[in-house]
mmCIF file of the C-alpha atoms, coordinates in Angstrom:
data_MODEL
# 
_entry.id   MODEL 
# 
loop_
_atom_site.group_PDB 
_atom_site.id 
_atom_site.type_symbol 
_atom_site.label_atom_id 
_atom_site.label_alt_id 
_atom_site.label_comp_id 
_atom_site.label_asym_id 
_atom_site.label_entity_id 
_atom_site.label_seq_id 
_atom_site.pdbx_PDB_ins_code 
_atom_site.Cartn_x 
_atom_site.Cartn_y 
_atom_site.Cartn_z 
_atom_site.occupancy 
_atom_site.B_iso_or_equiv 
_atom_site.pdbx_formal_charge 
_atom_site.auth_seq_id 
_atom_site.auth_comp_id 
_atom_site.auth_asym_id 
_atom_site.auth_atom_id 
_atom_site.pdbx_PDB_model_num 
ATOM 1   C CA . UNK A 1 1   ? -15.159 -16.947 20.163 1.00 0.00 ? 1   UNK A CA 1 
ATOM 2   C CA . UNK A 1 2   ? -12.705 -14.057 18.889 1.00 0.00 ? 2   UNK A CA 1 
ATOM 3   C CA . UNK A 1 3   ? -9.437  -14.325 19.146 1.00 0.00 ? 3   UNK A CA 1 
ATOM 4   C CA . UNK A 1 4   ? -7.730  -11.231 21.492 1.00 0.00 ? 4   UNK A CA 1 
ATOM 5   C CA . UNK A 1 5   ? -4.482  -9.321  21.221 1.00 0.00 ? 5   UNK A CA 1 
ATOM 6   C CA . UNK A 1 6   ? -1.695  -10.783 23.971 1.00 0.00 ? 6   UNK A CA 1 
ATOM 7   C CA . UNK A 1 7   ? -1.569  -7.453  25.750 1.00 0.00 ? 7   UNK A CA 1 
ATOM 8   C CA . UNK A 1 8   ? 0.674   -7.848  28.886 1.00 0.00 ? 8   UNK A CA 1 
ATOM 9   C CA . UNK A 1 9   ? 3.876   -6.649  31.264 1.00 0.00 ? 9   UNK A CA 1 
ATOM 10  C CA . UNK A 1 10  ? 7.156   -7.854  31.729 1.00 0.00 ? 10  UNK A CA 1 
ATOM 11  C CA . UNK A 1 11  ? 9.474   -7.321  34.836 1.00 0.00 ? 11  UNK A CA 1 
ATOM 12  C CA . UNK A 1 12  ? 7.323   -4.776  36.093 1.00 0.00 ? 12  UNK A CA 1 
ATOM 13  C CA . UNK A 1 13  ? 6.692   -2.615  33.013 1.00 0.00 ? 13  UNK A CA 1 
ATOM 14  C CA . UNK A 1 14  ? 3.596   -2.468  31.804 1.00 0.00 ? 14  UNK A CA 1 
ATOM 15  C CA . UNK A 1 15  ? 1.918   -1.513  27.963 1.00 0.00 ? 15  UNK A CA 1 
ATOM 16  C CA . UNK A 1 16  ? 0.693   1.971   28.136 1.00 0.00 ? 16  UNK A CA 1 
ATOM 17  C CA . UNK A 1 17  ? -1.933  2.474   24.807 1.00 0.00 ? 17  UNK A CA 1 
ATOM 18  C CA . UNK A 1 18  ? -3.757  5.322   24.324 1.00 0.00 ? 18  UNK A CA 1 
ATOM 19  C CA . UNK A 1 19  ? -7.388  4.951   23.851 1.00 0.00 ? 19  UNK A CA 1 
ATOM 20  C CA . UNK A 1 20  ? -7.063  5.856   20.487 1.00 0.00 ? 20  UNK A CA 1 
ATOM 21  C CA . UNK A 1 21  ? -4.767  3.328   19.204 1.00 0.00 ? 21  UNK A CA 1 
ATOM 22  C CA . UNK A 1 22  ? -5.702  0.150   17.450 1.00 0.00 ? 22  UNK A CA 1 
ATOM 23  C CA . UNK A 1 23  ? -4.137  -3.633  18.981 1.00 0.00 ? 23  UNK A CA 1 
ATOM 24  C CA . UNK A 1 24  ? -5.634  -6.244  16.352 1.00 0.00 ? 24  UNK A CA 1 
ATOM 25  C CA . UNK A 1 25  ? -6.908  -9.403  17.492 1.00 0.00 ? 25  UNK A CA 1 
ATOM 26  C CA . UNK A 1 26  ? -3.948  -11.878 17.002 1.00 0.00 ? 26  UNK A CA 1 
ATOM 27  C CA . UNK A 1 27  ? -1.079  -8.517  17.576 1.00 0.00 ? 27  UNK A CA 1 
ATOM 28  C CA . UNK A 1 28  ? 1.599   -9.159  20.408 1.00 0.00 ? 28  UNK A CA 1 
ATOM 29  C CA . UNK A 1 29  ? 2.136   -6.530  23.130 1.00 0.00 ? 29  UNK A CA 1 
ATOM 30  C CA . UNK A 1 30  ? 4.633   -7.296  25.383 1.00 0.00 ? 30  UNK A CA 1 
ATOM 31  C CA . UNK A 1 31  ? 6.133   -5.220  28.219 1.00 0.00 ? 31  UNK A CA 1 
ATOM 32  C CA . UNK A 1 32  ? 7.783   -1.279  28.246 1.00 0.00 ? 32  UNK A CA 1 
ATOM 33  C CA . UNK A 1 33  ? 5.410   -0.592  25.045 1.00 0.00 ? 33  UNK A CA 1 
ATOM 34  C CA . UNK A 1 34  ? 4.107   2.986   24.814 1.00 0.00 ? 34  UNK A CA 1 
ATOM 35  C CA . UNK A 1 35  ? 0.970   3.441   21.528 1.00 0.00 ? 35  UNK A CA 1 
ATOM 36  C CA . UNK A 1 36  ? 0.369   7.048   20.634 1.00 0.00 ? 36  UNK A CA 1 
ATOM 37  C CA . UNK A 1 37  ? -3.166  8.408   19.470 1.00 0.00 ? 37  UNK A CA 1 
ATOM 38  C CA . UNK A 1 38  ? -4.377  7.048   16.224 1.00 0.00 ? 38  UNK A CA 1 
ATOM 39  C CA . UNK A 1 39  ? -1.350  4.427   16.297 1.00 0.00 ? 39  UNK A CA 1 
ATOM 40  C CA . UNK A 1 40  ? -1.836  0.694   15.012 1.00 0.00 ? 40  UNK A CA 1 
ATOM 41  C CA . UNK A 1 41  ? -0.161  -2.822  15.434 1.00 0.00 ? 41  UNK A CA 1 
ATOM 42  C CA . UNK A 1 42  ? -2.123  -5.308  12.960 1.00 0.00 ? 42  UNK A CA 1 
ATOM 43  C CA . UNK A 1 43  ? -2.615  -8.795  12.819 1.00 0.00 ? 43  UNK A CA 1 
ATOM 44  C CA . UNK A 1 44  ? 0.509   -11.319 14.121 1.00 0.00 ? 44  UNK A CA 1 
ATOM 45  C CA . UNK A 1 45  ? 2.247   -8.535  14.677 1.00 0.00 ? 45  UNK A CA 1 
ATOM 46  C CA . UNK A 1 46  ? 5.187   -8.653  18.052 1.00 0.00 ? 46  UNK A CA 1 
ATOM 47  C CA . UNK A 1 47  ? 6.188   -5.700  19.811 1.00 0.00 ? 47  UNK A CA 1 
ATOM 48  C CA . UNK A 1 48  ? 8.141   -7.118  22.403 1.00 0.00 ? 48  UNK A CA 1 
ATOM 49  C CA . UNK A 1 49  ? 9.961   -4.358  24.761 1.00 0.00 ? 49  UNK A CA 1 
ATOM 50  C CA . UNK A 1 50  ? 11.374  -6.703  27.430 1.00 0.00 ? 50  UNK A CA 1 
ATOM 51  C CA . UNK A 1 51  ? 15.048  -5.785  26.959 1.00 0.00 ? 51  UNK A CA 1 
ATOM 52  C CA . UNK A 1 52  ? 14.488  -2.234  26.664 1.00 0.00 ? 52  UNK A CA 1 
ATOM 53  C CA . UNK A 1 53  ? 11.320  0.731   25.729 1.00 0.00 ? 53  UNK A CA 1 
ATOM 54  C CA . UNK A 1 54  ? 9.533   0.497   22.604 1.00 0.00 ? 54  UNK A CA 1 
ATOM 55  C CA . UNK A 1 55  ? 7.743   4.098   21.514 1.00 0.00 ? 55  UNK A CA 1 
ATOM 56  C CA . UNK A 1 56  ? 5.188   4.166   19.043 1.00 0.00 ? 56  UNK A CA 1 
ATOM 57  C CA . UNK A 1 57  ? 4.346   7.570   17.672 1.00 0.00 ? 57  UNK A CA 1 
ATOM 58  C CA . UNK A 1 58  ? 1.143   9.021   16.815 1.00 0.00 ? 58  UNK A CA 1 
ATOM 59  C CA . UNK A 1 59  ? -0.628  7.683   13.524 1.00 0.00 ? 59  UNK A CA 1 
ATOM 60  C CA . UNK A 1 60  ? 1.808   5.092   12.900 1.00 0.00 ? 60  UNK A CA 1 
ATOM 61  C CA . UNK A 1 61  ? 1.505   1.859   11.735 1.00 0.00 ? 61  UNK A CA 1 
ATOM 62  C CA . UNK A 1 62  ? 3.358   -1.413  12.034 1.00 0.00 ? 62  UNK A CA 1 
ATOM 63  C CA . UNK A 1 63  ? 1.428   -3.843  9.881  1.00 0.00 ? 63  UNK A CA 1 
ATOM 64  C CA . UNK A 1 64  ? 0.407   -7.752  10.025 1.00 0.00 ? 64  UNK A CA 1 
ATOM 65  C CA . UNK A 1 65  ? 3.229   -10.353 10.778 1.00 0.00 ? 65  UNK A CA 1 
ATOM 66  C CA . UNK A 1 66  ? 6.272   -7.799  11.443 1.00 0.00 ? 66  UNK A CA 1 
ATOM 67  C CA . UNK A 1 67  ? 8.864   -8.106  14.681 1.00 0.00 ? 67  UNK A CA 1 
ATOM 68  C CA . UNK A 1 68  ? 9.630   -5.515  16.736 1.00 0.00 ? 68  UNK A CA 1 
ATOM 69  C CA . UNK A 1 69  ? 12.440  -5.632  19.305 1.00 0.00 ? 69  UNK A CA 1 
ATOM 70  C CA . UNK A 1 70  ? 14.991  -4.013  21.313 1.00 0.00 ? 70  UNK A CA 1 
ATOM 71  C CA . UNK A 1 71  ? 18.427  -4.838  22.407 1.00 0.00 ? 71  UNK A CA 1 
ATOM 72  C CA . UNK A 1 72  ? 20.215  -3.795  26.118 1.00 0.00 ? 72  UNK A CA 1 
ATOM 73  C CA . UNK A 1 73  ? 21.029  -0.133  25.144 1.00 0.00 ? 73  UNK A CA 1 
ATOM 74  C CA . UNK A 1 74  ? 19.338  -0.132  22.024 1.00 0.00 ? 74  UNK A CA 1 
ATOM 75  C CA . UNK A 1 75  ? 15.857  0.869   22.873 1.00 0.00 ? 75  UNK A CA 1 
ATOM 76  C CA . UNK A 1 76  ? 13.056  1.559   19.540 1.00 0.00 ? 76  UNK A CA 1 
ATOM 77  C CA . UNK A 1 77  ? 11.565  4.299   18.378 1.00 0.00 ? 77  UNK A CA 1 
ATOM 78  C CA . UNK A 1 78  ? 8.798   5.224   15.983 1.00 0.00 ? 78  UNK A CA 1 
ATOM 79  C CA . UNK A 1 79  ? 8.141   8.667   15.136 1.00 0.00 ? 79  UNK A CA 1 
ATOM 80  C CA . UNK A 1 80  ? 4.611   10.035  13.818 1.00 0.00 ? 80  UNK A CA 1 
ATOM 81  C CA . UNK A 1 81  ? 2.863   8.932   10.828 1.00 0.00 ? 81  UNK A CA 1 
ATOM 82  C CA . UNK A 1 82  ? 5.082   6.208   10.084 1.00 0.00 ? 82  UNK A CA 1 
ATOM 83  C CA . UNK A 1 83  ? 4.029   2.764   8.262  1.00 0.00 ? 83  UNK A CA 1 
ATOM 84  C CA . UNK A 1 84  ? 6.128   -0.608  9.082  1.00 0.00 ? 84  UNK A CA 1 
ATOM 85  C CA . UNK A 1 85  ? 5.457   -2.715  5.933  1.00 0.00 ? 85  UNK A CA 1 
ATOM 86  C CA . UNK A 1 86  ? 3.990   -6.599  6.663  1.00 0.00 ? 86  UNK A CA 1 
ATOM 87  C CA . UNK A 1 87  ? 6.797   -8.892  7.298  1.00 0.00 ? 87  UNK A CA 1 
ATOM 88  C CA . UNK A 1 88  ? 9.400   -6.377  8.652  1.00 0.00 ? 88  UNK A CA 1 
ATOM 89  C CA . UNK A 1 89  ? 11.940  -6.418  11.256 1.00 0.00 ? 89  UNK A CA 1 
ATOM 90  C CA . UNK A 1 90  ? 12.658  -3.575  13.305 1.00 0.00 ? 90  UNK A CA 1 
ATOM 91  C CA . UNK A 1 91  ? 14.978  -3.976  16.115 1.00 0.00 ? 91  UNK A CA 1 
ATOM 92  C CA . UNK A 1 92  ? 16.632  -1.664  18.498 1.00 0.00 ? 92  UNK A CA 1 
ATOM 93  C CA . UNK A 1 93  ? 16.478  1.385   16.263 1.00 0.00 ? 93  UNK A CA 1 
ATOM 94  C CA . UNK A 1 94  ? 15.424  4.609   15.897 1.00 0.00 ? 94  UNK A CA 1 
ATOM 95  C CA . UNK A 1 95  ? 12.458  5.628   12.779 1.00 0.00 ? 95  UNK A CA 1 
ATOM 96  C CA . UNK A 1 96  ? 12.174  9.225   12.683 1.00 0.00 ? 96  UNK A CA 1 
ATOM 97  C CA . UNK A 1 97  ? 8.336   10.996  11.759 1.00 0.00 ? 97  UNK A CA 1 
ATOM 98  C CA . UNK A 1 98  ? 6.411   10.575  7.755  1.00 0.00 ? 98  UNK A CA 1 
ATOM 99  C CA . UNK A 1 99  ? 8.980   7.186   7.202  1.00 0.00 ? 99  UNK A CA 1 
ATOM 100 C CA . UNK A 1 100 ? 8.178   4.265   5.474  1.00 0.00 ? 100 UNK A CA 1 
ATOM 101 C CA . UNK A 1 101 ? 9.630   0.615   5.608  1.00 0.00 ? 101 UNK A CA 1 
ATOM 102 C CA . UNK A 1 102 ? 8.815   -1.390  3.088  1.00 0.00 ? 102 UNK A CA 1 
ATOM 103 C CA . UNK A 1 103 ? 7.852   -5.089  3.450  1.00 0.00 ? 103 UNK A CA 1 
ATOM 104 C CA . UNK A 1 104 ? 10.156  -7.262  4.920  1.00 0.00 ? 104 UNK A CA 1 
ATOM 105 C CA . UNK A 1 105 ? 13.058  -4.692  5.484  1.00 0.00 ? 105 UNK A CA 1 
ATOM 106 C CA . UNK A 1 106 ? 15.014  -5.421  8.368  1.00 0.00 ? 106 UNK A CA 1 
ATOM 107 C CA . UNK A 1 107 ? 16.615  -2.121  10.602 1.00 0.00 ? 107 UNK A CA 1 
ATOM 108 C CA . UNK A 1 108 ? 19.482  -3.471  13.091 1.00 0.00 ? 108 UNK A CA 1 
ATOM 109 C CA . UNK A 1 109 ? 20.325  -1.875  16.162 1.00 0.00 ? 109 UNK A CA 1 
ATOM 110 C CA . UNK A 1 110 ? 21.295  1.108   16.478 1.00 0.00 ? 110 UNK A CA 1 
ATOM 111 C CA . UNK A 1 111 ? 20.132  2.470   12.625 1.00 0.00 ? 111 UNK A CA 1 
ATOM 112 C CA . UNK A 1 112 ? 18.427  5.681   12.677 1.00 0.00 ? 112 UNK A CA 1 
ATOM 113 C CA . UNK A 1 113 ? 16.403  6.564   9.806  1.00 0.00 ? 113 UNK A CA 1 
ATOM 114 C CA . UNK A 1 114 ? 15.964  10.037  8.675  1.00 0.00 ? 114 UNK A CA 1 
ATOM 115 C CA . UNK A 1 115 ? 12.250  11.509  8.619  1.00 0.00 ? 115 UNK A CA 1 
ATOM 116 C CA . UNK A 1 116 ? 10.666  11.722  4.911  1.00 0.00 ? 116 UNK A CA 1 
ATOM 117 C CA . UNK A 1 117 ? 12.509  8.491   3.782  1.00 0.00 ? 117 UNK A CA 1 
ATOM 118 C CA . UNK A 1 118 ? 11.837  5.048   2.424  1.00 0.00 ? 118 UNK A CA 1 
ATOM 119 C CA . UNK A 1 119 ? 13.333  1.993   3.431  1.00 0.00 ? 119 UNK A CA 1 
ATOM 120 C CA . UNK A 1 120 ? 12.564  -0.482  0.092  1.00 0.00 ? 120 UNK A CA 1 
ATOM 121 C CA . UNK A 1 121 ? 11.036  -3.334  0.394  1.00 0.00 ? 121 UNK A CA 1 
ATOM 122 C CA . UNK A 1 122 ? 13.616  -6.379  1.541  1.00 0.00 ? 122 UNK A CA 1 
ATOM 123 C CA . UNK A 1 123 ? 16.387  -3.860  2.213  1.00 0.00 ? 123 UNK A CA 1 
ATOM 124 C CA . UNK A 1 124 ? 18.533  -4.878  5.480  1.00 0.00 ? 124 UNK A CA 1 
ATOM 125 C CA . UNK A 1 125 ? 19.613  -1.125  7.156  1.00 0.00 ? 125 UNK A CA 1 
ATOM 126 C CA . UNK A 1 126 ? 22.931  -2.768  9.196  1.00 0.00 ? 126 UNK A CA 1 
ATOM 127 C CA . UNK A 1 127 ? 23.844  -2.140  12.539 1.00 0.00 ? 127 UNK A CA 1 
ATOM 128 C CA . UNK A 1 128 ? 24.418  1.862   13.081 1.00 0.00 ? 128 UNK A CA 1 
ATOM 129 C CA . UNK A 1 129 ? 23.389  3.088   9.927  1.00 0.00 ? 129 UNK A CA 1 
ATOM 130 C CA . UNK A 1 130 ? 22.073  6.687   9.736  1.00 0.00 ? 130 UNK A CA 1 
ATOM 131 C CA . UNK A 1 131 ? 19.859  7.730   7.497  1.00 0.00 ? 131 UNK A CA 1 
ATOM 132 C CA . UNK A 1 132 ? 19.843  11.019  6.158  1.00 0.00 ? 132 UNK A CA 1 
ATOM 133 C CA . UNK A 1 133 ? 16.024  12.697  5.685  1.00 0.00 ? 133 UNK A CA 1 
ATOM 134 C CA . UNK A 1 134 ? 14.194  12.466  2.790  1.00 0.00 ? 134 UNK A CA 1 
ATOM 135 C CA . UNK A 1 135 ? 16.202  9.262   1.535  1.00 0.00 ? 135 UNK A CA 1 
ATOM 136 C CA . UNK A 1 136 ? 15.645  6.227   -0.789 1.00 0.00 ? 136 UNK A CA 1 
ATOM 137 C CA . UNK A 1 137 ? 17.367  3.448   0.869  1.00 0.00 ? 137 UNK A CA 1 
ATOM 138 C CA . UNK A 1 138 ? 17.713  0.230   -0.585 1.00 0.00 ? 138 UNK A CA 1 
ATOM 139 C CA . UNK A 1 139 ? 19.657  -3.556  -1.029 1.00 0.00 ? 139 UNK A CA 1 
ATOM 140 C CA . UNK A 1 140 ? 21.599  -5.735  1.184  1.00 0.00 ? 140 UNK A CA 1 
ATOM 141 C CA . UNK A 1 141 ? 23.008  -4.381  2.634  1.00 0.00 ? 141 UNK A CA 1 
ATOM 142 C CA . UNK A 1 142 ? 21.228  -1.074  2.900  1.00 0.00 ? 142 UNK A CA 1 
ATOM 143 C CA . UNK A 1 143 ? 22.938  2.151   0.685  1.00 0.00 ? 143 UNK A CA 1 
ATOM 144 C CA . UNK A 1 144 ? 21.487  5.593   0.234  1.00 0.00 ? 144 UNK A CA 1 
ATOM 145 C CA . UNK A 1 145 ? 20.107  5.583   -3.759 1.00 0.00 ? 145 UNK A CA 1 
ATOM 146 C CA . UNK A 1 146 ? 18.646  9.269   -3.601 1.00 0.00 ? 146 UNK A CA 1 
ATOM 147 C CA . UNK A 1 147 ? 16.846  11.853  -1.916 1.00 0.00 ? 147 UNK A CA 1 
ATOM 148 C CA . UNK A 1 148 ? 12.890  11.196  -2.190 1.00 0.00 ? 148 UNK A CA 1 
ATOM 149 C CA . UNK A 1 149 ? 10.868  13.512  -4.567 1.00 0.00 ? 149 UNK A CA 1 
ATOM 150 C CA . UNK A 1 150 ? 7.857   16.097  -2.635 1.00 0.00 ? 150 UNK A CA 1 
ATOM 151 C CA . UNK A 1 151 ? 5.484   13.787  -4.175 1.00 0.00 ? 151 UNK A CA 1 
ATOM 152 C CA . UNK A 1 152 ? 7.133   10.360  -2.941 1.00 0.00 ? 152 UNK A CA 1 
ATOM 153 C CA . UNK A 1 153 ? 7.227   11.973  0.584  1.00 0.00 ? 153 UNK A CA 1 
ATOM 154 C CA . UNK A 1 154 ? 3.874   12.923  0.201  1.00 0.00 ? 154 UNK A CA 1 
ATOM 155 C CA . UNK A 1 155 ? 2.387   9.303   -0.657 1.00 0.00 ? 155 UNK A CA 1 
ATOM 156 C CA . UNK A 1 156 ? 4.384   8.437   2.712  1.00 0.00 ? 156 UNK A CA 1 
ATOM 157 C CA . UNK A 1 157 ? 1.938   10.573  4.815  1.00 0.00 ? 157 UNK A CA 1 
ATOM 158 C CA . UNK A 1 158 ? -0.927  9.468   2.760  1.00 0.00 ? 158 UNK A CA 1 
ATOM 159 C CA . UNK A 1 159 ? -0.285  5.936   3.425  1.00 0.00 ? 159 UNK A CA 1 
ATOM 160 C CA . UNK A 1 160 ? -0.184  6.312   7.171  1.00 0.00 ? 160 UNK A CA 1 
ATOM 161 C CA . UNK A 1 161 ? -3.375  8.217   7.423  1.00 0.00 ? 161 UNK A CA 1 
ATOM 162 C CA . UNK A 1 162 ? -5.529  5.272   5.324  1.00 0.00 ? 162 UNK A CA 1 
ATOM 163 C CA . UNK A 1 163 ? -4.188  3.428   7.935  1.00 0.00 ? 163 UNK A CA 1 
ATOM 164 C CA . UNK A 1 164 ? -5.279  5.324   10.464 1.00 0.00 ? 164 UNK A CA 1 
ATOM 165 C CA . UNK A 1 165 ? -9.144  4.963   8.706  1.00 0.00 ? 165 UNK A CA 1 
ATOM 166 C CA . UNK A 1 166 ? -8.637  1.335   8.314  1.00 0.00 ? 166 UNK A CA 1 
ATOM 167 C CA . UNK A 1 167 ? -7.564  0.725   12.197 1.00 0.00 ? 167 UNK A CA 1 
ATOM 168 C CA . UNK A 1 168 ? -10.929 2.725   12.717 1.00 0.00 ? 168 UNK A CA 1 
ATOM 169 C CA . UNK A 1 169 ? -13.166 0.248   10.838 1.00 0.00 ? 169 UNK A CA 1 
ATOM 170 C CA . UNK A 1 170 ? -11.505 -2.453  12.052 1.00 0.00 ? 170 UNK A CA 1 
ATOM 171 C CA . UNK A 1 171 ? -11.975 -1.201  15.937 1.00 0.00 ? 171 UNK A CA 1 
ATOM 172 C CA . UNK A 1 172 ? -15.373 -1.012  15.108 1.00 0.00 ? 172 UNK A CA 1 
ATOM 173 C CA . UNK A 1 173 ? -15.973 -4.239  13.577 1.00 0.00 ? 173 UNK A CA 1 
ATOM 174 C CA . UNK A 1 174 ? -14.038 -5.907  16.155 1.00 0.00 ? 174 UNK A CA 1 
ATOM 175 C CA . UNK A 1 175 ? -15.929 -4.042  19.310 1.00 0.00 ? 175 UNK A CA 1 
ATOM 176 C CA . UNK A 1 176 ? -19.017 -3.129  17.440 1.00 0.00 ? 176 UNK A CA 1 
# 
């Protein structure tokens, strides 16, 4: 028997996931969760919106084994095309559209992430950070290293849409 994504409400709110978005079998949804068109959440993955909304924009990404939370006036946003490397912690923050967080970076409550930047791999963004666009942000904790190159910020897009493809074949091997 295959396993199935826990997809289910919490004090009344409900997931709301457009038809078009991907839920891997294994994946966490849990309460005021809202999945754009051609969004993903992969395998052992948690997005758990029980203290507040979580917003997933369209043809984004958070990838296998990451946590996703929010805090009591911290809700979480994800813009479009944005890829949450496996093993990351997002929580309570805002990631504007084309970012990418590398695996296992952590973003506190609060942070807000500028659109066309990287978060390295491992970084920890501390509580309130912003981001400016178009940044390289890296260590522990987190400090601006330099604006992004046009080709950097274009392998961020690029990213996001093979993940869109790859949440396709995996729908379809999953559902038939």
């Amino acid at each position: 028997m295959a396993e199935q994504a826990l997809i289910m409400g919490m004090g009344g709110k409900e997931p709301v996931i457009d038809a078009d978005a991907f839920v891997a079998p294994t994946a966490v949804v849990i309460g005021e969760v809202t999945m754009s068109a051609g969004s993903s959440v992969w395998y052992h993955a948690v997005l758990r919106a029980d203290c507040g909304p979580v917003s997933l924009g369209p043809d984004s990404n958070i990838q296998d084994n990451c946590s996703v939370h929010t805090d009591l006036g911290f809700p979480l946003t994800v813009g479009a095309r944005v890829s949450v490397g496996h093993n990351a912690v997002l929580h309570g923050c805002t990631i504007e559209d084309d970012v990418l967080v590398g695996m296992g970076a952590t973003v506190l409550n609060g942070a807000h992430i500028g659109a066309g930047s990287l978060v390295a791999a491992q970084a920890l963004v501390p509580q309130g950070m912003r981001v400016p666009p178009n940044s390289l942000v890296a260590g522990v904790p987190a400090r601006v290293k330099r604006e992004l190159t046009a080709e950097e910020r274009e392998g961020i897009r690029f990213n996001a849409v093979g993940y869109v493809e790859l949440a396709k074949a995996h729908r379809q091997e999953h559902e038939g």
